[in-house]
mmCIF file with all atom_site columns, C-alpha atoms in Angstrom:
data_model
loop_
_atom_site.group_PDB
_atom_site.id
_atom_site.type_symbol
_atom_site.label_atom_id
_atom_site.label_alt_id
_atom_site.label_comp_id
_atom_site.label_asym_id
_atom_site.label_entity_id
_atom_site.label_seq_id
_atom_site.pdbx_PDB_ins_code
_atom_site.Cartn_x
_atom_site.Cartn_y
_atom_site.Cartn_z
_atom_site.occupancy
_atom_site.B_iso_or_equiv
_atom_site.pdbx_formal_charge
_atom_site.auth_seq_id
_atom_site.auth_comp_id
_atom_site.auth_asym_id
_atom_site.auth_atom_id
_atom_site.pdbx_PDB_model_num
ATOM 1   C CA . MET J 1 1   ? 0.019  0.199  -0.090  1.00 39.00 ? 17  MET J CA 1
ATOM 2   C CA . SER J 1 2   ? 1.468  3.355  -1.182  1.00 45.00 ? 18  SER J CA 1
ATOM 3   C CA . ASP J 1 3   ? 2.142  6.662  1.416   1.00 54.00 ? 19  ASP J CA 1
ATOM 4   C CA . LYS J 1 4   ? 0.387  8.972  -0.640  1.00 49.00 ? 20  LYS J CA 1
ATOM 5   C CA . PRO J 1 5   ? 0.711  12.400 1.308   1.00 50.00 ? 21  PRO J CA 1
ATOM 6   C CA . SER J 1 6   ? 4.636  10.904 1.135   1.00 59.00 ? 22  SER J CA 1
ATOM 7   C CA . LEU J 1 7   ? 4.303  10.276 -2.766  1.00 57.00 ? 23  LEU J CA 1
ATOM 8   C CA . LEU J 1 8   ? 2.720  13.818 -2.881  1.00 59.00 ? 24  LEU J CA 1
ATOM 9   C CA . ARG J 1 9   ? 5.600  15.406 -1.379  1.00 65.00 ? 25  ARG J CA 1
ATOM 10  C CA . PHE J 1 10  ? 8.097  13.917 -3.225  1.00 65.00 ? 26  PHE J CA 1
ATOM 11  C CA . ASP J 1 11  ? 5.630  14.812 -6.369  1.00 75.00 ? 27  ASP J CA 1
ATOM 12  C CA . ALA J 1 12  ? 5.847  18.626 -5.286  1.00 72.00 ? 28  ALA J CA 1
ATOM 13  C CA . LEU J 1 13  ? 9.717  18.981 -4.358  1.00 74.00 ? 29  LEU J CA 1
ATOM 14  C CA . GLN J 1 14  ? 10.263 16.841 -8.208  1.00 77.00 ? 30  GLN J CA 1
ATOM 15  C CA . GLU J 1 15  ? 8.340  19.647 -9.598  1.00 78.00 ? 31  GLU J CA 1
ATOM 16  C CA . VAL J 1 16  ? 9.958  22.706 -7.945  1.00 80.00 ? 32  VAL J CA 1
ATOM 17  C CA . VAL J 1 17  ? 13.259 20.631 -9.262  1.00 81.00 ? 33  VAL J CA 1
ATOM 18  C CA . ASN J 1 18  ? 12.262 20.062 -13.034 1.00 81.00 ? 34  ASN J CA 1
ATOM 19  C CA . ILE J 1 19  ? 11.264 23.807 -12.683 1.00 81.00 ? 35  ILE J CA 1
ATOM 20  C CA . GLY J 1 20  ? 14.905 25.088 -11.708 1.00 82.00 ? 36  GLY J CA 1
ATOM 21  C CA . GLY J 1 21  ? 16.396 22.954 -13.839 1.00 82.00 ? 37  GLY J CA 1
ATOM 22  C CA . GLY J 1 22  ? 14.981 24.678 -17.095 1.00 83.00 ? 38  GLY J CA 1
ATOM 23  C CA . HIS J 1 23  ? 15.919 27.935 -15.503 1.00 82.00 ? 39  HIS J CA 1
ATOM 24  C CA . ALA J 1 24  ? 19.498 26.672 -14.641 1.00 85.00 ? 40  ALA J CA 1
ATOM 25  C CA . ALA J 1 25  ? 19.871 25.297 -18.379 1.00 83.00 ? 41  ALA J CA 1
ATOM 26  C CA . THR J 1 26  ? 18.528 28.318 -19.871 1.00 85.00 ? 42  THR J CA 1
ATOM 27  C CA . ALA J 1 27  ? 21.196 30.780 -17.555 1.00 84.00 ? 43  ALA J CA 1
ATOM 28  C CA . LEU J 1 28  ? 24.249 28.807 -18.276 1.00 82.00 ? 44  LEU J CA 1
ATOM 29  C CA . SER J 1 29  ? 23.273 28.670 -22.267 1.00 82.00 ? 45  SER J CA 1
ATOM 30  C CA . LYS J 1 30  ? 22.785 32.601 -22.142 1.00 83.00 ? 46  LYS J CA 1
ATOM 31  C CA . MET J 1 31  ? 25.898 33.056 -20.474 1.00 80.00 ? 47  MET J CA 1
ATOM 32  C CA . ILE J 1 32  ? 27.866 31.224 -21.945 1.00 77.00 ? 48  ILE J CA 1
ATOM 33  C CA . GLY J 1 33  ? 27.149 31.463 -25.473 1.00 79.00 ? 49  GLY J CA 1
ATOM 34  C CA . ASN J 1 34  ? 26.394 27.479 -26.209 1.00 77.00 ? 50  ASN J CA 1
ATOM 35  C CA . LYS J 1 35  ? 23.416 25.263 -25.173 1.00 78.00 ? 51  LYS J CA 1
ATOM 36  C CA . VAL J 1 36  ? 23.963 23.644 -22.057 1.00 77.00 ? 52  VAL J CA 1
ATOM 37  C CA . GLU J 1 37  ? 21.602 20.596 -21.567 1.00 80.00 ? 53  GLU J CA 1
ATOM 38  C CA . MET J 1 38  ? 20.966 19.756 -17.980 1.00 82.00 ? 54  MET J CA 1
ATOM 39  C CA . ASP J 1 39  ? 19.234 15.865 -16.315 1.00 84.00 ? 55  ASP J CA 1
ATOM 40  C CA . VAL J 1 40  ? 18.003 15.441 -13.151 1.00 82.00 ? 56  VAL J CA 1
ATOM 41  C CA . THR J 1 41  ? 18.873 12.002 -12.249 1.00 79.00 ? 57  THR J CA 1
ATOM 42  C CA . PHE J 1 42  ? 18.153 11.647 -8.812  1.00 81.00 ? 58  PHE J CA 1
ATOM 43  C CA . VAL J 1 43  ? 16.299 13.910 -6.526  1.00 84.00 ? 59  VAL J CA 1
ATOM 44  C CA . GLU J 1 44  ? 15.844 11.943 -2.718  1.00 84.00 ? 60  GLU J CA 1
ATOM 45  C CA . LEU J 1 45  ? 15.517 13.165 0.716   1.00 83.00 ? 61  LEU J CA 1
ATOM 46  C CA . LEU J 1 46  ? 17.865 11.111 3.102   1.00 87.00 ? 62  LEU J CA 1
ATOM 47  C CA . PRO J 1 47  ? 18.524 10.954 6.711   1.00 88.00 ? 63  PRO J CA 1
ATOM 48  C CA . TYR J 1 48  ? 21.381 12.519 7.547   1.00 86.00 ? 64  TYR J CA 1
ATOM 49  C CA . GLU J 1 49  ? 23.533 9.606  8.288   1.00 84.00 ? 65  GLU J CA 1
ATOM 50  C CA . LYS J 1 50  ? 22.308 7.787  4.879   1.00 90.00 ? 66  LYS J CA 1
ATOM 51  C CA . VAL J 1 51  ? 23.883 10.654 2.236   1.00 90.00 ? 67  VAL J CA 1
ATOM 52  C CA . TYR J 1 52  ? 27.028 8.401  3.332   1.00 91.00 ? 68  TYR J CA 1
ATOM 53  C CA . GLU J 1 53  ? 25.772 4.880  2.696   1.00 89.00 ? 69  GLU J CA 1
ATOM 54  C CA . THR J 1 54  ? 23.631 6.209  -0.459  1.00 87.00 ? 70  THR J CA 1
ATOM 55  C CA . ILE J 1 55  ? 25.464 8.746  -1.945  1.00 88.00 ? 71  ILE J CA 1
ATOM 56  C CA . GLN J 1 56  ? 29.283 9.742  -1.499  1.00 88.00 ? 72  GLN J CA 1
ATOM 57  C CA . SER J 1 57  ? 31.509 7.857  1.093   1.00 91.00 ? 73  SER J CA 1
ATOM 58  C CA . ASP J 1 58  ? 32.750 10.797 3.944   1.00 93.00 ? 74  ASP J CA 1
ATOM 59  C CA . ASP J 1 59  ? 36.517 10.540 3.038   1.00 95.00 ? 75  ASP J CA 1
ATOM 60  C CA . THR J 1 60  ? 35.829 11.067 -0.492  1.00 95.00 ? 76  THR J CA 1
ATOM 61  C CA . ILE J 1 61  ? 37.997 14.477 -1.059  1.00 96.00 ? 77  ILE J CA 1
ATOM 62  C CA . VAL J 1 62  ? 35.437 16.827 -3.135  1.00 96.00 ? 78  VAL J CA 1
ATOM 63  C CA . LYS J 1 63  ? 35.298 20.751 -4.257  1.00 96.00 ? 79  LYS J CA 1
ATOM 64  C CA . ALA J 1 64  ? 32.107 22.086 -2.415  1.00 95.00 ? 80  ALA J CA 1
ATOM 65  C CA . VAL J 1 65  ? 30.902 25.848 -2.919  1.00 95.00 ? 81  VAL J CA 1
ATOM 66  C CA . LEU J 1 66  ? 28.240 26.659 0.190   1.00 94.00 ? 82  LEU J CA 1
ATOM 67  C CA . SER J 1 67  ? 25.596 29.397 0.110   1.00 93.00 ? 83  SER J CA 1
ATOM 68  C CA . LYS J 1 68  ? 23.453 29.953 3.001   1.00 89.00 ? 84  LYS J CA 1
ATOM 69  C CA . LEU J 1 69  ? 19.773 31.116 2.759   1.00 85.00 ? 85  LEU J CA 1
ATOM 70  C CA . ILE J 1 70  ? 19.641 34.585 4.127   1.00 81.00 ? 86  ILE J CA 1
ATOM 71  C CA . GLY J 1 71  ? 16.556 36.762 5.189   1.00 67.00 ? 87  GLY J CA 1
ATOM 72  C CA . ARG J 1 72  ? 14.941 33.720 7.013   1.00 65.00 ? 88  ARG J CA 1
ATOM 73  C CA . GLU J 1 73  ? 16.009 30.517 8.537   1.00 65.00 ? 89  GLU J CA 1
ATOM 74  C CA . TYR J 1 74  ? 15.925 28.445 5.775   1.00 79.00 ? 90  TYR J CA 1
ATOM 75  C CA . GLY J 1 75  ? 19.050 26.103 5.949   1.00 85.00 ? 91  GLY J CA 1
ATOM 76  C CA . VAL J 1 76  ? 22.335 25.638 3.405   1.00 89.00 ? 92  VAL J CA 1
ATOM 77  C CA . PHE J 1 77  ? 23.161 24.644 -0.350  1.00 90.00 ? 93  PHE J CA 1
ATOM 78  C CA . LEU J 1 78  ? 26.441 22.678 -1.214  1.00 92.00 ? 94  LEU J CA 1
ATOM 79  C CA . PHE J 1 79  ? 27.399 21.922 -4.074  1.00 93.00 ? 95  PHE J CA 1
ATOM 80  C CA . VAL J 1 80  ? 29.286 19.021 -4.582  1.00 94.00 ? 96  VAL J CA 1
ATOM 81  C CA . ILE J 1 81  ? 31.718 17.929 -7.260  1.00 93.00 ? 97  ILE J CA 1
ATOM 82  C CA . ASP J 1 82  ? 34.497 14.906 -8.033  1.00 92.00 ? 98  ASP J CA 1
ATOM 83  C CA . PRO J 1 83  ? 37.841 17.590 -7.632  1.00 91.00 ? 99  PRO J CA 1
ATOM 84  C CA . GLU J 1 84  ? 38.973 15.142 -11.060 1.00 86.00 ? 100 GLU J CA 1
ATOM 85  C CA . ASP J 1 85  ? 35.683 16.500 -12.647 1.00 88.00 ? 101 ASP J CA 1
ATOM 86  C CA . ALA J 1 86  ? 35.666 20.052 -11.470 1.00 90.00 ? 102 ALA J CA 1
ATOM 87  C CA . GLU J 1 87  ? 37.820 21.238 -14.338 1.00 88.00 ? 103 GLU J CA 1
ATOM 88  C CA . ALA J 1 88  ? 35.560 19.106 -17.303 1.00 85.00 ? 104 ALA J CA 1
ATOM 89  C CA . LEU J 1 89  ? 32.591 21.401 -15.777 1.00 86.00 ? 105 LEU J CA 1
ATOM 90  C CA . ALA J 1 90  ? 34.543 24.578 -15.800 1.00 88.00 ? 106 ALA J CA 1
ATOM 91  C CA . HIS J 1 91  ? 35.494 24.172 -19.400 1.00 84.00 ? 107 HIS J CA 1
ATOM 92  C CA . ILE J 1 92  ? 31.251 24.027 -19.575 1.00 81.00 ? 108 ILE J CA 1
ATOM 93  C CA . VAL J 1 93  ? 31.052 27.332 -18.262 1.00 83.00 ? 109 VAL J CA 1
ATOM 94  C CA . LEU J 1 94  ? 34.467 28.777 -20.028 1.00 84.00 ? 110 LEU J CA 1
ATOM 95  C CA . PRO J 1 95  ? 34.319 27.102 -23.401 1.00 79.00 ? 111 PRO J CA 1
ATOM 96  C CA . ASP J 1 96  ? 37.011 29.201 -24.440 1.00 79.00 ? 112 ASP J CA 1
ATOM 97  C CA . ASN J 1 97  ? 40.045 28.481 -22.090 1.00 78.00 ? 113 ASN J CA 1
ATOM 98  C CA . ASP J 1 98  ? 41.967 25.820 -23.067 1.00 78.00 ? 114 ASP J CA 1
ATOM 99  C CA . GLU J 1 99  ? 43.784 25.638 -20.102 1.00 86.00 ? 115 GLU J CA 1
ATOM 100 C CA . LEU J 1 100 ? 42.469 26.618 -16.658 1.00 89.00 ? 116 LEU J CA 1
ATOM 101 C CA . SER J 1 101 ? 44.110 27.781 -13.435 1.00 92.00 ? 117 SER J CA 1
ATOM 102 C CA . GLU J 1 102 ? 43.036 26.278 -10.182 1.00 92.00 ? 118 GLU J CA 1
ATOM 103 C CA . GLY J 1 103 ? 41.442 30.033 -9.404  1.00 93.00 ? 119 GLY J CA 1
ATOM 104 C CA . LEU J 1 104 ? 39.601 29.909 -12.750 1.00 92.00 ? 120 LEU J CA 1
ATOM 105 C CA . ILE J 1 105 ? 38.458 26.154 -12.073 1.00 93.00 ? 121 ILE J CA 1
ATOM 106 C CA . ASP J 1 106 ? 36.828 27.456 -8.358  1.00 94.00 ? 122 ASP J CA 1
ATOM 107 C CA . SER J 1 107 ? 35.806 30.766 -10.008 1.00 93.00 ? 123 SER J CA 1
ATOM 108 C CA . ALA J 1 108 ? 33.551 29.121 -12.633 1.00 90.00 ? 124 ALA J CA 1
ATOM 109 C CA . LEU J 1 109 ? 32.537 26.274 -10.021 1.00 92.00 ? 125 LEU J CA 1
ATOM 110 C CA . THR J 1 110 ? 31.368 28.839 -8.033  1.00 93.00 ? 126 THR J CA 1
ATOM 111 C CA . GLU J 1 111 ? 29.508 30.709 -11.014 1.00 90.00 ? 127 GLU J CA 1
ATOM 112 C CA . LEU J 1 112 ? 27.740 27.459 -12.272 1.00 88.00 ? 128 LEU J CA 1
ATOM 113 C CA . SER J 1 113 ? 26.730 27.062 -7.868  1.00 90.00 ? 129 SER J CA 1
ATOM 114 C CA . ASN J 1 114 ? 25.221 30.680 -7.773  1.00 90.00 ? 130 ASN J CA 1
ATOM 115 C CA . ILE J 1 115 ? 22.967 30.101 -10.728 1.00 88.00 ? 131 ILE J CA 1
ATOM 116 C CA . LEU J 1 116 ? 21.871 26.177 -9.524  1.00 88.00 ? 132 LEU J CA 1
ATOM 117 C CA . VAL J 1 117 ? 21.282 27.590 -6.320  1.00 89.00 ? 133 VAL J CA 1
ATOM 118 C CA . GLN J 1 118 ? 19.387 30.892 -7.508  1.00 88.00 ? 134 GLN J CA 1
ATOM 119 C CA . SER J 1 119 ? 17.472 28.843 -10.637 1.00 86.00 ? 135 SER J CA 1
ATOM 120 C CA . PHE J 1 120 ? 15.759 26.584 -7.558  1.00 85.00 ? 136 PHE J CA 1
ATOM 121 C CA . LEU J 1 121 ? 14.884 29.461 -5.453  1.00 85.00 ? 137 LEU J CA 1
ATOM 122 C CA . GLN J 1 122 ? 13.674 31.577 -8.498  1.00 85.00 ? 138 GLN J CA 1
ATOM 123 C CA . ALA J 1 123 ? 11.073 28.091 -9.009  1.00 81.00 ? 139 ALA J CA 1
ATOM 124 C CA . VAL J 1 124 ? 10.076 28.109 -5.524  1.00 80.00 ? 140 VAL J CA 1
ATOM 125 C CA . MET J 1 125 ? 9.248  31.813 -5.460  1.00 81.00 ? 141 MET J CA 1
ATOM 126 C CA . GLN J 1 126 ? 7.244  31.205 -8.415  1.00 77.00 ? 142 GLN J CA 1
ATOM 127 C CA . LEU J 1 127 ? 5.129  28.912 -6.640  1.00 74.00 ? 143 LEU J CA 1
ATOM 128 C CA . ILE J 1 128 ? 4.926  30.361 -3.029  1.00 74.00 ? 144 ILE J CA 1
ATOM 129 C CA . ASP J 1 129 ? 5.082  34.100 -4.768  1.00 76.00 ? 145 ASP J CA 1
ATOM 130 C CA . LYS J 1 130 ? 8.019  35.289 -1.728  1.00 77.00 ? 146 LYS J CA 1
ATOM 131 C CA . PRO J 1 131 ? 11.457 36.560 -2.019  1.00 81.00 ? 147 PRO J CA 1
ATOM 132 C CA . LEU J 1 132 ? 14.193 34.164 -1.121  1.00 82.00 ? 148 LEU J CA 1
ATOM 133 C CA . PHE J 1 133 ? 17.908 34.700 -1.078  1.00 86.00 ? 149 PHE J CA 1
ATOM 134 C CA . ALA J 1 134 ? 21.228 33.030 -1.126  1.00 89.00 ? 150 ALA J CA 1
ATOM 135 C CA . SER J 1 135 ? 24.729 34.648 0.070   1.00 89.00 ? 151 SER J CA 1
ATOM 136 C CA . VAL J 1 136 ? 27.470 34.607 -1.919  1.00 90.00 ? 152 VAL J CA 1
ATOM 137 C CA . PRO J 1 137 ? 28.847 31.426 -2.491  1.00 92.00 ? 153 PRO J CA 1
ATOM 138 C CA . VAL J 1 138 ? 32.231 30.223 -1.025  1.00 94.00 ? 154 VAL J CA 1
ATOM 139 C CA . MET J 1 139 ? 34.339 27.517 -2.154  1.00 95.00 ? 155 MET J CA 1
ATOM 140 C CA . THR J 1 140 ? 36.093 24.733 -0.336  1.00 95.00 ? 156 THR J CA 1
ATOM 141 C CA . MET J 1 141 ? 37.731 21.318 -0.569  1.00 96.00 ? 157 MET J CA 1
ATOM 142 C CA . ASP J 1 142 ? 37.943 18.556 1.953   1.00 96.00 ? 158 ASP J CA 1
ATOM 143 C CA . MET J 1 143 ? 36.732 15.221 2.983   1.00 96.00 ? 159 MET J CA 1
ATOM 144 C CA . PHE J 1 144 ? 32.795 15.241 1.815   1.00 95.00 ? 160 PHE J CA 1
ATOM 145 C CA . GLY J 1 145 ? 31.925 14.324 5.939   1.00 94.00 ? 161 GLY J CA 1
ATOM 146 C CA . SER J 1 146 ? 33.680 16.670 7.312   1.00 95.00 ? 162 SER J CA 1
ATOM 147 C CA . ILE J 1 147 ? 31.867 19.888 4.509   1.00 94.00 ? 163 ILE J CA 1
ATOM 148 C CA . LEU J 1 148 ? 28.894 18.134 5.179   1.00 91.00 ? 164 LEU J CA 1
ATOM 149 C CA . SER J 1 149 ? 29.292 17.623 9.341   1.00 89.00 ? 165 SER J CA 1
ATOM 150 C CA . SER J 1 150 ? 30.798 21.166 9.742   1.00 89.00 ? 166 SER J CA 1
ATOM 151 C CA . VAL J 1 151 ? 27.557 22.633 8.344   1.00 86.00 ? 167 VAL J CA 1
ATOM 152 C CA . TYR J 1 152 ? 25.898 21.095 10.929  1.00 81.00 ? 168 TYR J CA 1
ATOM 153 C CA . MET J 1 153 ? 28.541 22.277 13.739  1.00 80.00 ? 169 MET J CA 1
ATOM 154 C CA . ALA J 1 154 ? 28.932 25.377 12.326  1.00 76.00 ? 170 ALA J CA 1
ATOM 155 C CA . GLN J 1 155 ? 24.449 26.383 12.457  1.00 69.00 ? 171 GLN J CA 1
ATOM 156 C CA . SER J 1 156 ? 22.233 25.760 15.384  1.00 69.00 ? 172 SER J CA 1
ATOM 157 C CA . GLN J 1 157 ? 19.561 23.344 14.630  1.00 64.00 ? 173 GLN J CA 1
ATOM 158 C CA . PHE J 1 158 ? 19.235 21.810 11.595  1.00 73.00 ? 174 PHE J CA 1
ATOM 159 C CA . SER J 1 159 ? 16.993 19.171 10.053  1.00 77.00 ? 175 SER J CA 1
ATOM 160 C CA . GLU J 1 160 ? 18.180 15.224 10.146  1.00 80.00 ? 176 GLU J CA 1
ATOM 161 C CA . GLU J 1 161 ? 17.017 14.980 6.551   1.00 82.00 ? 177 GLU J CA 1
ATOM 162 C CA . VAL J 1 162 ? 19.227 16.500 3.911   1.00 87.00 ? 178 VAL J CA 1
ATOM 163 C CA . PHE J 1 163 ? 17.542 17.030 0.552   1.00 86.00 ? 179 PHE J CA 1
ATOM 164 C CA . ILE J 1 164 ? 19.896 15.747 -2.575  1.00 88.00 ? 180 ILE J CA 1
ATOM 165 C CA . ILE J 1 165 ? 19.621 16.657 -6.160  1.00 87.00 ? 181 ILE J CA 1
ATOM 166 C CA . LYS J 1 166 ? 21.930 14.747 -8.770  1.00 87.00 ? 182 LYS J CA 1
ATOM 167 C CA . ASN J 1 167 ? 22.603 16.607 -12.092 1.00 85.00 ? 183 ASN J CA 1
ATOM 168 C CA . ASN J 1 168 ? 24.128 15.666 -15.552 1.00 86.00 ? 184 ASN J CA 1
ATOM 169 C CA . PHE J 1 169 ? 25.635 18.148 -17.535 1.00 85.00 ? 185 PHE J CA 1
ATOM 170 C CA . TYR J 1 170 ? 26.011 17.976 -21.116 1.00 79.00 ? 186 TYR J CA 1
ATOM 171 C CA . SER J 1 171 ? 27.810 20.136 -23.660 1.00 64.00 ? 187 SER J CA 1
ATOM 172 C CA . SER J 1 172 ? 29.761 19.934 -26.660 1.00 65.00 ? 188 SER J CA 1
ATOM 173 C CA . GLY J 1 173 ? 29.568 16.374 -25.909 1.00 73.00 ? 189 GLY J CA 1
ATOM 174 C CA . ARG J 1 174 ? 30.809 16.384 -22.356 1.00 70.00 ? 190 ARG J CA 1
ATOM 175 C CA . ILE J 1 175 ? 29.080 14.774 -19.316 1.00 79.00 ? 191 ILE J CA 1
ATOM 176 C CA . ILE J 1 176 ? 29.868 15.697 -15.947 1.00 84.00 ? 192 ILE J CA 1
ATOM 177 C CA . GLU J 1 177 ? 27.573 14.672 -12.910 1.00 86.00 ? 193 GLU J CA 1
ATOM 178 C CA . GLY J 1 178 ? 27.353 17.637 -9.795  1.00 88.00 ? 194 GLY J CA 1
ATOM 179 C CA . SER J 1 179 ? 25.485 17.037 -6.846  1.00 90.00 ? 195 SER J CA 1
ATOM 180 C CA . LEU J 1 180 ? 23.374 19.594 -5.085  1.00 89.00 ? 196 LEU J CA 1
ATOM 181 C CA . TYR J 1 181 ? 22.514 19.192 -1.329  1.00 90.00 ? 197 TYR J CA 1
ATOM 182 C CA . PHE J 1 182 ? 20.072 21.435 0.341   1.00 87.00 ? 198 PHE J CA 1
ATOM 183 C CA . VAL J 1 183 ? 20.435 21.061 4.406   1.00 86.00 ? 199 VAL J CA 1
ATOM 184 C CA . PRO J 1 184 ? 17.201 22.521 5.865   1.00 83.00 ? 200 PRO J CA 1
ATOM 185 C CA . LYS J 1 185 ? 16.705 23.837 8.962   1.00 80.00 ? 201 LYS J CA 1
ATOM 186 C CA . PRO J 1 186 ? 13.972 22.279 11.256  1.00 76.00 ? 202 PRO J CA 1
ATOM 187 C CA . LYS J 1 187 ? 10.532 22.253 9.682   1.00 76.00 ? 203 LYS J CA 1
ATOM 188 C CA . VAL J 1 188 ? 11.099 24.106 6.604   1.00 76.00 ? 204 VAL J CA 1
ATOM 189 C CA . LEU J 1 189 ? 10.593 21.648 4.128   1.00 74.00 ? 205 LEU J CA 1
ATOM 190 C CA . GLU J 1 190 ? 7.417  21.227 5.733   1.00 76.00 ? 206 GLU J CA 1
ATOM 191 C CA . GLN J 1 191 ? 6.605  24.895 5.831   1.00 75.00 ? 207 GLN J CA 1
ATOM 192 C CA . LEU J 1 192 ? 7.716  24.816 2.018   1.00 74.00 ? 208 LEU J CA 1
ATOM 193 C CA . LEU J 1 193 ? 5.307  22.053 1.480   1.00 72.00 ? 209 LEU J CA 1
ATOM 194 C CA . LYS J 1 194 ? 2.144  23.688 3.145   1.00 76.00 ? 210 LYS J CA 1
ATOM 195 C CA . GLU J 1 195 ? 3.220  27.309 0.948   1.00 72.00 ? 211 GLU J CA 1
ATOM 196 C CA . LEU J 1 196 ? 2.514  24.918 -1.752  1.00 67.00 ? 212 LEU J CA 1
ATOM 197 C CA . GLY J 1 197 ? -0.633 23.487 -0.486  1.00 67.00 ? 213 GLY J CA 1
ATOM 198 C CA . ILE J 1 198 ? 0.673  20.249 0.310   1.00 62.00 ? 214 ILE J CA 1
#
């Protein structure tokens, strides 16, 4: 027997992700002057501990871009990517640069993360008709577990659930995966779904 409230909850979140993905692909295409396609390959709401078992081991070295939602106590976004894929993804954002310094790669990833977060927020704002703002994104590189746990330690009271969106980016024959994590404050997703009418 299916859990209808849970299915409705997931469908509502999936719809927001689909709208945000469309905004992000359009914004990226306009920015670089080439068509960028983006697939959302995975959307899930997982308990904190399950993230390490299901998505990414805690000792994996990753690059991550952190953005906090400001104005209202909603939570934190993390865009996470394997360092080996970072340069390939940066080449999508900076297609005219044959060789990229570490600084340019980090700058490109930060800009891409900003576009993803703003596109997601724009999708939510379309549905709830309320302004949402994110902080200036900050780049870091460390073990995935250290980065995610530091988000919990640096802020007071986060939900035990983490909202995860896996994206594939396609441009000029390249396919690169990156993941956007949203670590919400307690009851934030329930509040959002209520505002969406779920």
